[in-house]
Amino acid sequence: MSSADKLKGFPLPSSLKVLPGTEGAQAGYPYYTQFSKEDDKQFWFYNSMHFPEPMCVFDMITAEAAYCALGAANTRVHCLPTTLGIDSRIINGRVYIGGNAVTDPAEIERRTKEFQQRAFYYYANWERLFSNWKSKMMGLIREAQAFPKPELPEFEPLENVRAGRGIASNHYLLDIYQKTLEGYFRMWHHHFEFLLLGYGAYLTFFDFCKKAFPEISDQTVARMVAGLEAEIFRPDDELRRLAKCAIELGVDDQFKDGRSPDEIIQSLKHLGQPGLQWLKELEVSRDPWFNINVGDGFYHYHRSWNDDLSMPFAALPGYIANAKKGERLERQTAKLMEDRKKLIAEYRELLETDEERTAYDQMIELAHRVFPYVEGHKFYCEHWYTNLFFNKIREFGALLAKYGFFPEADDAFQLSHYELESAIIDLMTAWSNGSAPRGPSRWPAIVRERKEALAVWAKHDTPPALGPVPDIIDDPAIVMLWGITRENLDKWLSAGAQPNSNEIKGVAASNGVVEGVARVVKSAEEINRLRHGDILVCQVTNPSWAPVFQKIAAAVSDIGGSMSHAAIVAREYGLPAVVGTGTATQKIKDGQRIRVDGGRGVVTVLG
C-alpha cells in the first residue's frame, strides 16, 4: 500500500469510541464481538446491507449464528481456496465485518484440491441435493412450529402426575429455549450449504467473461442470468394475483389508501360471497407466502406480513390502479429470459475456439442451474424460519414479563441470548422453590439503559469502513453481495476527499437513465413516505420491499454488488439502479432532484 493510500485510509477501529453515556449498553454485547487493539491490523466495513440500524443485544445472534455457519462452510466444508470466514464486531450498535483471506500460494493449492472434491460433487448432483435441502428446511420449519408455548402452571397438571412423567413443567422452559436456539443455529448452516457455491459458479463465469470480452460490463454479465424463478418473488406475485382477484370479484373499491387492513377485511365480510371469496384467496396467499418480514430478517421488530398485514395491504391499491390502467402487473420474466438468450448467443459468437465455446457453454449452464438458489433460499431462511424464531423468543419474553422481569414481552430482546437463558433459569428456580425470582430487581433498569443507548446510537452516523485498505479482495460473497472491491474502496476514499462533488459513483446494477425526486429511506418504517415516481435512496433494500418497485422510478443504495438483492430486483423489474455507492444516504438530501444512470453507475445531484 502506498503512503498516499495510508494518508487517505479509513480510521482505525481503536479510533472509534463508545458514545458517552452508552458504555453500559456496549458492554452488554458478548466479549468476542468487541473491538480490540489487535483489530487495527485488519480491514473492516460496516455491514449496513444486513444491519442498517443499531442492533439490540439479542438480535446480535443473527450475526453470530450467520457468520459461524458461513465460516464453517467456507473454511471447513467446501474449502474455498482463497478465503476463509468472516469476523464480526459491534460498536455503538453498528456491525462491522472483515474477511479472512488466504494468500499463501501453497495453501491455496492445497485448498483448491479439497474444494474440487467437495464443490464439484455438489455441482454434479445439484438438483438432488437441493431437493434434499428443501426437505430439510421444511422439516426444520415444522419442528419450530411444533414447539409448545412456554408456560408455568400453579400446580403440575394432574394428568402429568398420574402418567408418571416425572419431569416438572419448569424443566421444559430450558428444553424449549435451548432447542429454539439450536434450531436457529442449524438453520444458518442450511442457509450456507449452497449459497457460496452458487456465488462461486457465477463468479467463475463472470471472470471468464471479463477475460474473454474485456469491454463487457458487470451488468451485462449479470443480465445473462436474469429472469429468476425464485420463491423470494412469490409474496409480491401473490399481491399482484390478489389485486386481479379484487377487480374480477368487483370488490376493488374497498382497497383505498389510508384504510387499515382490519377495516378492509371487515368491509369485505359484509359484501357477501364476493368479499368472502377474496378473503379465501387471501388465506391461500398467506400460507406460506406472507411469512416474509418487512425487513431482511435480522431485527426482531421487523415482523412478517402475517403478523402485520399493513405493508401488503398498503401495496394493493397501487396494484389495483395499475391493473385498471391496463398495465401488466407481472415481472417481465419471459422478456428477461429472451434478452439473456440473445446476449449469451451474441457473446458466444465472439469466442474464437471450440474449446472456449465449450467452456463458455458449461459455465453458463451451471450458473443457470445454481443461481436461483442465491435468491430463493431467503424466503425459507431469513424470513419464514427467522420469524418463527423471533416469535418463539417473544413468547419467552411474555412469560418473563408476566412475572415482572420487565414491562413488555419485546423487552426480552434487550438481553443477550446468554442473559435470557439466565433469566429463564432464574424463573424456573423461583417457581420450583416457591420463592420470588430475582430478575424483577435486576433487568428493568438494564432494559431501560439499553433502549436509551439504541436511541442515541441511531442519531449518529458511523464510518463505512475501518482499518488498512486491502490490496485485493477475493471473497466471492464480499465482492458480489456487498460490492466491496478495491476499486470501490478507492471510490469511497475519493468521495471523502471531494465533499463538494455532485457525482456519486457506485456499481452499475441495472440499465437506464432517470431523473426524479430522491426519497432517502433509512428503515422499513419509512417506506410509506415513497410516492409514485420517487427515486429510492437507501442503505440497502430487502425482499419484502418488492411492492415499492411499482412506485419508484429508480433505486440507489449505499451497499451492494452486482448480485445484491437491490441489483437483482431492479433488473427483474426493469428499473435503473446504482448500488454500492458507500455514501448516497449521507450525501443526498431527502427531496433533492437527482439523476440515476444505471448503465454507468453514476448518481448526479441536480439540486
XYZ file of C-alpha atoms in Angstrom:
607
model
C 0.000 0.000 0.000
C 1.412 3.388 -0.974
C 1.999 6.214 1.504
C -0.799 8.147 -0.224
C -3.191 5.300 0.480
C -2.166 5.314 4.119
C -2.819 9.018 4.398
C -6.302 8.738 2.954
C -7.134 5.422 4.581
C -10.088 4.626 6.777
C -9.984 5.299 10.527
C -8.628 2.527 12.724
C -11.101 0.560 14.867
C -9.324 1.807 18.006
C -10.158 5.384 16.988
C -13.905 4.697 17.304
C -15.171 5.473 20.789
C -18.297 4.324 22.535
C -20.655 7.289 22.706
C -20.664 8.872 26.188
C -23.381 7.514 28.452
C -23.807 4.270 26.490
C -20.828 2.365 27.854
C -23.014 0.019 29.913
C -25.108 -0.921 26.902
C -21.978 -1.524 24.783
C -20.675 -3.873 27.485
C -23.840 -5.946 27.126
C -22.675 -7.386 23.806
C -20.655 -10.645 24.085
C -16.949 -10.131 24.715
C -15.966 -11.798 21.451
C -17.857 -9.164 19.446
C -15.987 -6.203 20.965
C -13.155 -4.471 19.075
C -9.645 -4.904 20.483
C -6.339 -3.189 19.685
C -5.307 -6.170 17.521
C -8.239 -5.453 15.203
C -6.451 -2.323 13.924
C -4.412 -4.604 11.640
C -7.469 -5.796 9.719
C -9.819 -4.138 7.231
C -13.465 -3.888 8.346
C -16.581 -2.486 6.721
C -19.927 -1.527 8.167
C -22.456 -4.191 7.173
C -25.333 -1.821 6.537
C -26.689 -4.305 3.991
C -27.895 -6.624 6.734
C -27.683 -4.372 9.792
C -28.649 -0.818 8.764
C -29.942 0.071 12.241
C -28.316 -0.241 15.698
C -28.673 -3.790 16.971
C -30.482 -4.853 20.121
C -28.165 -7.111 22.063
C -30.308 -10.234 21.495
C -30.608 -9.533 17.774
C -26.823 -9.869 17.501
C -27.471 -13.606 17.430
C -28.384 -13.104 13.782
C -24.786 -12.076 13.064
C -23.274 -14.596 15.439
C -25.122 -17.614 14.038
C -24.774 -16.491 10.419
C -21.017 -15.864 10.460
C -20.413 -19.049 12.453
C -22.142 -21.069 9.724
C -20.687 -19.070 6.821
C -17.175 -19.552 8.173
C -17.690 -23.284 8.592
C -18.966 -23.598 5.008
C -16.065 -21.585 3.581
C -13.253 -22.827 5.771
C -14.093 -26.409 6.690
C -16.876 -27.814 4.496
C -16.388 -26.612 0.917
C -12.845 -25.277 1.483
C -12.912 -22.196 -0.740
C -9.325 -21.768 -1.936
C -8.733 -18.048 -1.394
C -10.956 -17.154 1.545
C -11.886 -18.371 4.993
C -14.683 -16.952 7.125
C -15.868 -13.521 8.201
C -15.160 -11.926 11.587
C -17.686 -9.533 13.103
C -17.505 -6.773 15.708
C -20.037 -4.293 17.083
C -19.636 -0.764 18.415
C -22.397 1.737 19.129
C -24.845 -0.842 17.857
C -23.192 -0.990 14.399
C -21.927 -4.284 12.992
C -18.576 -4.316 11.217
C -17.275 -7.353 9.371
C -13.948 -8.372 7.869
C -12.968 -11.283 5.656
C -10.033 -13.615 6.272
C -8.148 -14.149 3.019
C -5.802 -17.000 2.088
C -2.733 -15.562 0.338
C -0.064 -18.275 0.580
C 0.176 -19.979 -2.869
C 0.901 -23.406 -1.360
C -2.108 -23.186 0.934
C -4.318 -22.012 -1.938
C -3.168 -25.020 -3.974
C -3.859 -27.400 -1.056
C -7.319 -25.943 -0.500
C -8.079 -25.991 -4.228
C -7.705 -29.790 -4.265
C -10.125 -30.084 -1.346
C -12.541 -27.632 -2.965
C -12.631 -29.589 -6.218
C -13.541 -32.818 -4.418
C -16.326 -31.152 -2.466
C -17.794 -28.419 -4.650
C -17.717 -30.382 -7.897
C -19.738 -33.159 -6.255
C -22.388 -30.593 -5.307
C -22.422 -29.125 -8.810
C -22.785 -32.587 -10.369
C -25.644 -33.522 -8.025
C -27.179 -30.082 -7.554
C -30.840 -30.912 -8.242
C -30.907 -33.960 -5.938
C -29.054 -32.224 -3.117
C -31.171 -29.086 -3.458
C -34.350 -31.172 -3.302
C -32.997 -32.684 -0.076
C -32.245 -29.167 1.137
C -35.862 -28.102 0.745
C -36.982 -31.171 2.689
C -34.513 -30.353 5.468
C -35.669 -26.731 5.657
C -39.352 -27.659 5.712
C -38.589 -30.208 8.436
C -36.825 -27.511 10.461
C -39.760 -25.134 9.972
C -42.258 -27.789 11.091
C -40.136 -28.503 14.176
C -40.184 -24.827 15.142
C -43.929 -24.590 14.538
C -44.451 -27.572 16.856
C -42.548 -26.133 19.832
C -45.083 -25.751 22.674
C -45.749 -22.368 24.212
C -43.634 -21.898 27.364
C -45.894 -21.910 30.431
C -45.682 -22.368 34.191
C -48.873 -23.650 35.819
C -49.514 -23.061 39.517
C -49.575 -26.824 40.089
C -48.295 -29.522 37.798
C -51.320 -30.823 35.829
C -52.774 -33.913 37.472
C -52.628 -35.878 34.211
C -48.855 -35.397 34.117
C -48.529 -36.704 37.652
C -50.751 -39.758 37.051
C -48.928 -40.504 33.793
C -45.702 -40.742 35.764
C -43.991 -38.208 33.543
C -41.518 -37.484 36.320
C -40.428 -34.129 34.871
C -41.948 -30.851 36.038
C -43.057 -28.059 33.694
C -40.186 -25.728 34.614
C -37.666 -28.086 33.001
C -39.366 -27.657 29.636
C -38.708 -23.910 29.656
C -34.986 -24.638 29.367
C -35.589 -27.511 26.971
C -37.691 -25.427 24.554
C -35.376 -22.418 24.778
C -32.262 -24.443 24.016
C -33.992 -26.248 21.149
C -35.110 -22.871 19.800
C -31.510 -21.595 19.786
C -30.184 -24.860 18.355
C -32.708 -24.736 15.512
C -31.720 -21.196 14.662
C -28.004 -22.010 14.506
C -28.801 -25.124 12.447
C -30.873 -23.066 10.000
C -27.851 -20.916 9.188
C -25.807 -23.991 8.321
C -28.549 -24.963 5.862
C -28.531 -21.376 4.582
C -24.863 -21.556 3.562
C -24.878 -25.148 2.305
C -25.379 -23.947 -1.282
C -25.018 -20.175 -1.191
C -21.274 -19.716 -1.658
C -21.246 -22.453 -4.290
C -23.927 -20.517 -6.164
C -21.808 -17.377 -5.977
C -18.724 -19.359 -6.963
C -20.330 -20.779 -10.118
C -21.442 -17.325 -11.206
C -18.107 -15.714 -10.292
C -16.233 -18.308 -12.393
C -18.405 -17.431 -15.398
C -18.019 -13.725 -14.585
C -14.201 -13.973 -14.552
C -14.216 -15.913 -17.838
C -16.341 -13.215 -19.491
C -14.142 -10.405 -18.182
C -11.042 -12.036 -19.695
C -12.684 -13.122 -22.951
C -14.582 -9.861 -23.515
C -12.517 -7.029 -21.938
C -15.167 -4.393 -22.700
C -18.120 -6.277 -21.183
C -19.773 -4.593 -18.195
C -20.554 -6.316 -14.902
C -24.211 -5.609 -15.547
C -24.196 -7.324 -18.947
C -22.782 -10.478 -17.386
C -25.454 -10.286 -14.670
C -28.184 -9.986 -17.311
C -27.105 -13.379 -18.645
C -28.618 -14.974 -15.524
C -31.669 -12.684 -15.225
C -35.251 -13.979 -15.322
C -35.208 -15.792 -11.991
C -37.948 -18.103 -10.833
C -37.281 -17.982 -7.089
C -39.546 -18.259 -4.063
C -38.496 -14.876 -2.719
C -40.511 -13.224 -5.516
C -43.678 -15.166 -4.715
C -45.011 -12.868 -1.957
C -45.063 -9.945 -4.384
C -46.501 -12.189 -7.111
C -49.298 -13.133 -4.707
C -50.117 -9.458 -4.110
C -50.493 -8.960 -7.830
C -52.736 -12.006 -8.012
C -54.889 -10.670 -5.165
C -55.183 -7.302 -6.924
C -56.532 -9.063 -10.016
C -58.922 -11.123 -7.890
C -60.298 -7.956 -6.271
C -61.107 -6.499 -9.708
C -62.595 -9.741 -11.031
C -64.793 -10.115 -7.936
C -65.875 -6.475 -8.044
C -64.545 -5.625 -4.567
C -61.629 -3.453 -5.684
C -63.290 -0.251 -4.424
C -62.726 -1.462 -0.847
C -58.968 -1.053 -1.209
C -58.136 2.595 -0.600
C -55.032 4.333 0.693
C -55.322 5.096 4.384
C -57.687 2.240 5.274
C -56.326 -0.254 7.771
C -56.230 -3.981 6.940
C -58.845 -4.640 9.639
C -61.220 -2.057 8.152
C -60.873 -3.597 4.706
C -61.328 -7.159 5.978
C -64.445 -6.220 7.963
C -65.952 -4.411 4.980
C -65.313 -7.421 2.735
C -67.091 -9.709 5.186
C -70.242 -7.619 4.733
C -70.173 -7.849 0.941
C -71.411 -11.411 0.802
C -69.931 -14.077 -1.461
C -67.544 -11.836 -3.486
C -65.948 -10.423 -0.338
C -65.736 -13.827 1.337
C -64.210 -15.329 -1.816
C -61.480 -12.666 -1.832
C -60.738 -13.360 1.837
C -60.457 -17.048 0.992
C -57.917 -16.168 -1.708
C -56.070 -14.082 0.884
C -55.710 -17.139 3.120
C -54.296 -19.115 0.186
C -51.617 -16.440 -0.238
C -50.863 -16.119 3.469
C -49.850 -19.758 3.872
C -46.963 -19.758 3.200
C -46.152 -16.645 1.154
C -46.910 -13.991 3.777
C -44.212 -15.466 6.015
C -41.916 -12.728 4.772
C -40.584 -9.982 7.053
C -40.825 -6.266 6.390
C -37.052 -6.200 6.902
C -34.356 -8.636 5.849
C -34.800 -10.981 8.804
C -32.194 -9.578 11.180
C -34.259 -7.460 13.580
C -36.923 -8.825 15.913
C -39.226 -5.855 15.294
C -39.340 -6.363 11.525
C -42.456 -8.509 11.701
C -43.784 -10.757 8.971
C -46.674 -9.825 6.691
C -48.691 -12.481 8.522
C -48.015 -10.786 11.851
C -48.835 -7.347 10.468
C -50.794 -7.004 7.218
C -50.061 -3.268 6.894
C -47.364 -3.495 4.211
C -49.111 -5.908 1.793
C -52.454 -4.126 2.147
C -50.767 -0.754 1.567
C -49.463 -2.061 -1.766
C -52.815 -3.396 -3.052
C -54.426 -0.035 -4.020
C -51.449 0.707 -6.293
C -51.536 -2.705 -7.933
C -55.292 -2.451 -8.458
C -54.931 1.020 -10.012
C -52.183 -0.201 -12.343
C -54.251 -3.193 -13.436
C -57.225 -0.949 -14.221
C -54.970 1.184 -16.425
C -54.113 -1.925 -18.390
C -50.554 -2.091 -17.145
C -49.001 -5.526 -16.798
C -48.503 -6.448 -13.188
C -46.165 -9.405 -13.619
C -42.415 -9.265 -13.774
C -41.283 -9.442 -17.394
C -39.641 -12.832 -16.853
C -40.180 -14.063 -20.424
C -38.618 -10.888 -21.856
C -35.679 -11.106 -19.456
C -35.046 -14.703 -20.493
C -35.303 -13.798 -24.177
C -32.836 -10.948 -23.648
C -30.413 -13.185 -21.797
C -30.640 -15.835 -24.545
C -29.778 -13.202 -27.144
C -26.878 -11.830 -25.079
C -25.447 -15.280 -24.475
C -25.573 -16.102 -28.200
C -24.061 -12.780 -29.263
C -21.089 -13.070 -26.939
C -20.610 -16.755 -27.774
C -20.074 -15.763 -31.385
C -17.139 -13.588 -30.332
C -15.206 -16.570 -28.985
C -12.517 -17.830 -31.343
C -12.052 -21.517 -30.483
C -14.283 -24.534 -29.915
C -12.517 -25.042 -26.588
C -13.538 -21.566 -25.421
C -17.104 -22.052 -26.612
C -17.376 -25.396 -24.802
C -16.113 -23.865 -21.555
C -18.486 -20.914 -22.007
C -21.457 -23.232 -22.558
C -20.623 -25.321 -19.494
C -20.183 -22.309 -17.220
C -23.385 -20.531 -18.223
C -25.360 -23.769 -17.971
C -24.077 -24.293 -14.427
C -24.789 -20.681 -13.484
C -28.396 -21.058 -14.677
C -28.820 -24.254 -12.681
C -27.458 -22.980 -9.403
C -28.257 -19.286 -9.373
C -31.982 -19.367 -8.455
C -30.885 -20.611 -5.024
C -28.978 -17.368 -4.422
C -32.306 -15.533 -4.045
C -34.733 -18.403 -3.377
C -33.253 -19.555 -0.067
C -34.007 -16.174 1.549
C -37.706 -16.932 1.839
C -37.171 -20.110 3.867
C -34.212 -18.938 5.961
C -34.072 -15.204 6.684
C -37.833 -14.815 6.542
C -40.044 -17.814 7.334
C -37.763 -19.542 9.834
C -36.330 -16.401 11.403
C -39.815 -15.033 12.019
C -40.766 -18.275 13.782
C -37.597 -17.976 15.860
C -38.231 -14.390 16.966
C -41.866 -15.146 17.762
C -40.824 -18.038 19.996
C -38.384 -15.742 21.838
C -41.266 -13.264 22.127
C -43.283 -15.972 23.937
C -40.487 -16.347 26.489
C -40.480 -12.563 26.837
C -44.215 -12.581 27.534
C -43.770 -15.207 30.249
C -40.948 -13.256 31.915
C -42.931 -10.014 31.651
C -45.835 -11.744 33.390
C -43.522 -12.385 36.341
C -42.206 -8.793 36.395
C -38.775 -9.267 34.806
C -39.510 -6.298 32.511
C -42.614 -4.406 31.376
C -43.165 -5.836 27.861
C -42.590 -9.107 26.005
C -40.285 -7.455 23.455
C -38.023 -6.260 26.270
C -36.549 -9.766 26.159
C -34.633 -8.659 23.068
C -32.643 -6.212 25.212
C -30.941 -9.229 26.803
C -28.287 -11.328 25.102
C -29.213 -14.941 24.452
C -26.953 -15.885 27.361
C -28.676 -13.394 29.670
C -32.122 -14.521 28.537
C -31.262 -18.106 29.404
C -30.118 -16.989 32.853
C -33.410 -15.136 33.357
C -35.327 -18.263 32.337
C -33.340 -20.381 34.795
C -33.969 -17.747 37.483
C -37.713 -18.092 36.858
C -37.523 -21.898 36.724
C -35.725 -21.965 40.082
C -38.083 -19.499 41.768
C -41.144 -21.435 40.527
C -39.738 -24.678 41.883
C -38.750 -23.176 45.247
C -41.854 -21.113 45.813
C -39.660 -18.040 46.227
C -39.594 -14.754 44.345
C -37.361 -14.554 41.231
C -34.509 -12.074 41.389
C -34.886 -10.861 37.804
C -37.513 -8.177 38.512
C -34.980 -6.263 40.600
C -32.223 -6.620 38.010
C -33.492 -6.400 34.430
C -35.834 -3.374 34.198
C -33.013 -0.867 34.744
C -30.753 -2.661 32.257
C -33.544 -2.780 29.668
C -34.120 0.977 30.052
C -30.397 1.720 29.752
C -30.075 -0.313 26.556
C -33.184 1.189 24.953
C -31.855 4.680 25.657
C -28.488 3.736 24.142
C -30.136 2.451 20.950
C -31.896 5.796 20.565
C -28.591 7.664 20.995
C -26.722 5.406 18.563
C -29.445 5.778 15.917
C -28.769 9.537 15.732
C -25.079 9.107 14.921
C -23.520 8.015 11.641
C -20.653 5.580 11.568
C -17.699 5.281 9.131
C -18.383 2.965 6.143
C -15.053 1.191 6.666
C -12.213 0.870 9.161
C -8.577 -0.098 9.070
C -5.947 -0.558 6.352
C -7.142 -0.769 2.757
C -6.527 -4.321 1.462
C -4.576 -4.800 -1.762
C -7.100 -7.300 -3.086
C -10.456 -8.759 -2.021
C -11.067 -12.353 -3.134
C -14.087 -13.377 -1.058
C -16.926 -14.003 -3.575
C -19.617 -13.095 -1.047
C -17.979 -9.788 -0.134
C -17.493 -8.854 -3.800
C -20.841 -9.952 -5.202
C -23.161 -9.321 -2.278
C -21.700 -6.216 -0.656
C -19.889 -4.808 -3.682
C -16.707 -4.345 -1.653
C -13.860 -4.297 -4.167
C -10.546 -2.463 -4.070
C -11.852 -0.212 -6.851
C -14.984 0.682 -4.880
C -12.993 1.347 -1.720
C -10.874 3.811 -3.684
C -14.103 5.495 -4.834
C -15.272 5.763 -1.227
C -11.972 7.314 -0.223
C -12.036 9.697 -3.182
C -15.604 10.683 -2.343
C -14.456 11.663 1.108
C -11.703 13.796 -0.407
C -14.155 15.566 -2.741
C -17.072 16.522 -0.498
C -18.445 19.125 -2.938
C -18.691 16.816 -5.957
C -22.234 16.455 -7.259
C -21.488 12.969 -8.610
C -21.661 9.775 -6.568
C -20.240 6.639 -8.153
C -21.203 3.049 -7.480
C -21.875 -0.286 -9.163
C -23.830 -0.109 -12.439
C -26.596 -2.511 -11.425
C -29.422 -2.022 -13.925
C -29.546 -0.038 -17.194
C -31.458 3.187 -17.765
C -31.284 6.916 -17.025
C -33.941 8.566 -14.864
C -34.326 11.951 -13.162
C -36.584 12.444 -10.183
C -37.019 13.345 -6.536
C -34.819 11.465 -4.083
C -36.567 9.843 -1.170
C -33.980 8.845 1.442
C -35.289 5.820 3.332
C -33.196 4.564 6.248
C -35.545 1.963 7.734
C -38.541 -0.192 6.843
C -40.773 2.158 8.860
C -40.070 4.970 6.372
C -41.152 3.094 3.235
C -44.640 4.632 3.334
C -43.076 8.041 2.523
C -42.386 6.892 -1.043
C -44.595 8.453 -3.726
C -45.118 7.466 -7.334
C -42.077 8.425 -9.424
C -39.692 8.905 -6.485
C -36.140 7.598 -6.630
C -35.459 5.310 -3.678
C -32.180 6.130 -1.901
C -31.398 3.667 0.886
C -28.638 1.804 2.634
C -29.972 -1.449 1.206
C -33.248 -2.948 0.004
C -34.686 -6.277 1.077
C -37.138 -8.745 -0.492
C -40.283 -7.509 1.257
C -39.769 -4.081 -0.299
C -40.648 -5.508 -3.732
C -44.098 -3.806 -3.703
C -42.428 -0.369 -3.691
C -40.881 -1.112 -7.085
C -44.309 -0.419 -8.608
C -43.957 3.180 -7.379
C -40.338 4.144 -7.783
C -38.510 5.293 -10.920
C -35.047 4.059 -9.864
C -33.074 2.769 -6.880
C -29.778 3.831 -5.281
C -28.108 2.061 -2.353
C -25.043 2.538 -0.156
C -24.109 -1.124 -0.071
C -24.410 -3.831 -2.700
C -22.668 -5.599 -5.544
C -23.875 -6.738 -8.940
C -25.665 -9.661 -7.282
C -27.100 -7.875 -4.245
C -30.846 -8.020 -3.795
C -31.289 -4.407 -4.916
C -29.400 -5.095 -8.150
C -31.228 -8.335 -8.921
C -34.698 -6.943 -8.233
C -34.038 -3.765 -10.236
C -33.088 -5.869 -13.251
C -36.099 -8.131 -12.771
C -38.432 -5.107 -12.709
C -36.610 -3.145 -15.410
C -35.659 -0.172 -13.220
C -32.385 1.800 -13.369
C -30.226 1.173 -10.306
C -26.848 2.118 -8.874
C -25.668 0.168 -5.809
C -22.550 0.137 -3.650
C -22.174 3.933 -3.588
C -20.964 3.909 0.012
C -22.279 7.388 0.810
C -25.544 8.030 -1.080
C -27.743 8.258 2.018
C -25.306 10.736 3.561
C -24.687 12.923 0.505
C -28.198 13.034 -0.954
C -30.796 15.035 0.938
C -34.386 13.911 1.047
C -36.360 15.765 -1.635
C -33.375 16.704 -3.799
C -33.649 16.166 -7.526
C -31.156 13.586 -8.797
C -30.260 11.711 -11.993
C -29.568 7.971 -11.873
C -27.513 6.466 -14.701
C -27.725 2.732 -14.094
C -25.571 1.917 -17.093
C -22.599 3.993 -15.927
C -23.099 3.547 -12.193
C -23.321 7.301 -11.557
C -25.784 9.324 -9.474
C -25.805 13.097 -10.080
C -27.273 15.535 -7.574
C -29.115 18.157 -9.639
C -30.447 20.465 -6.964
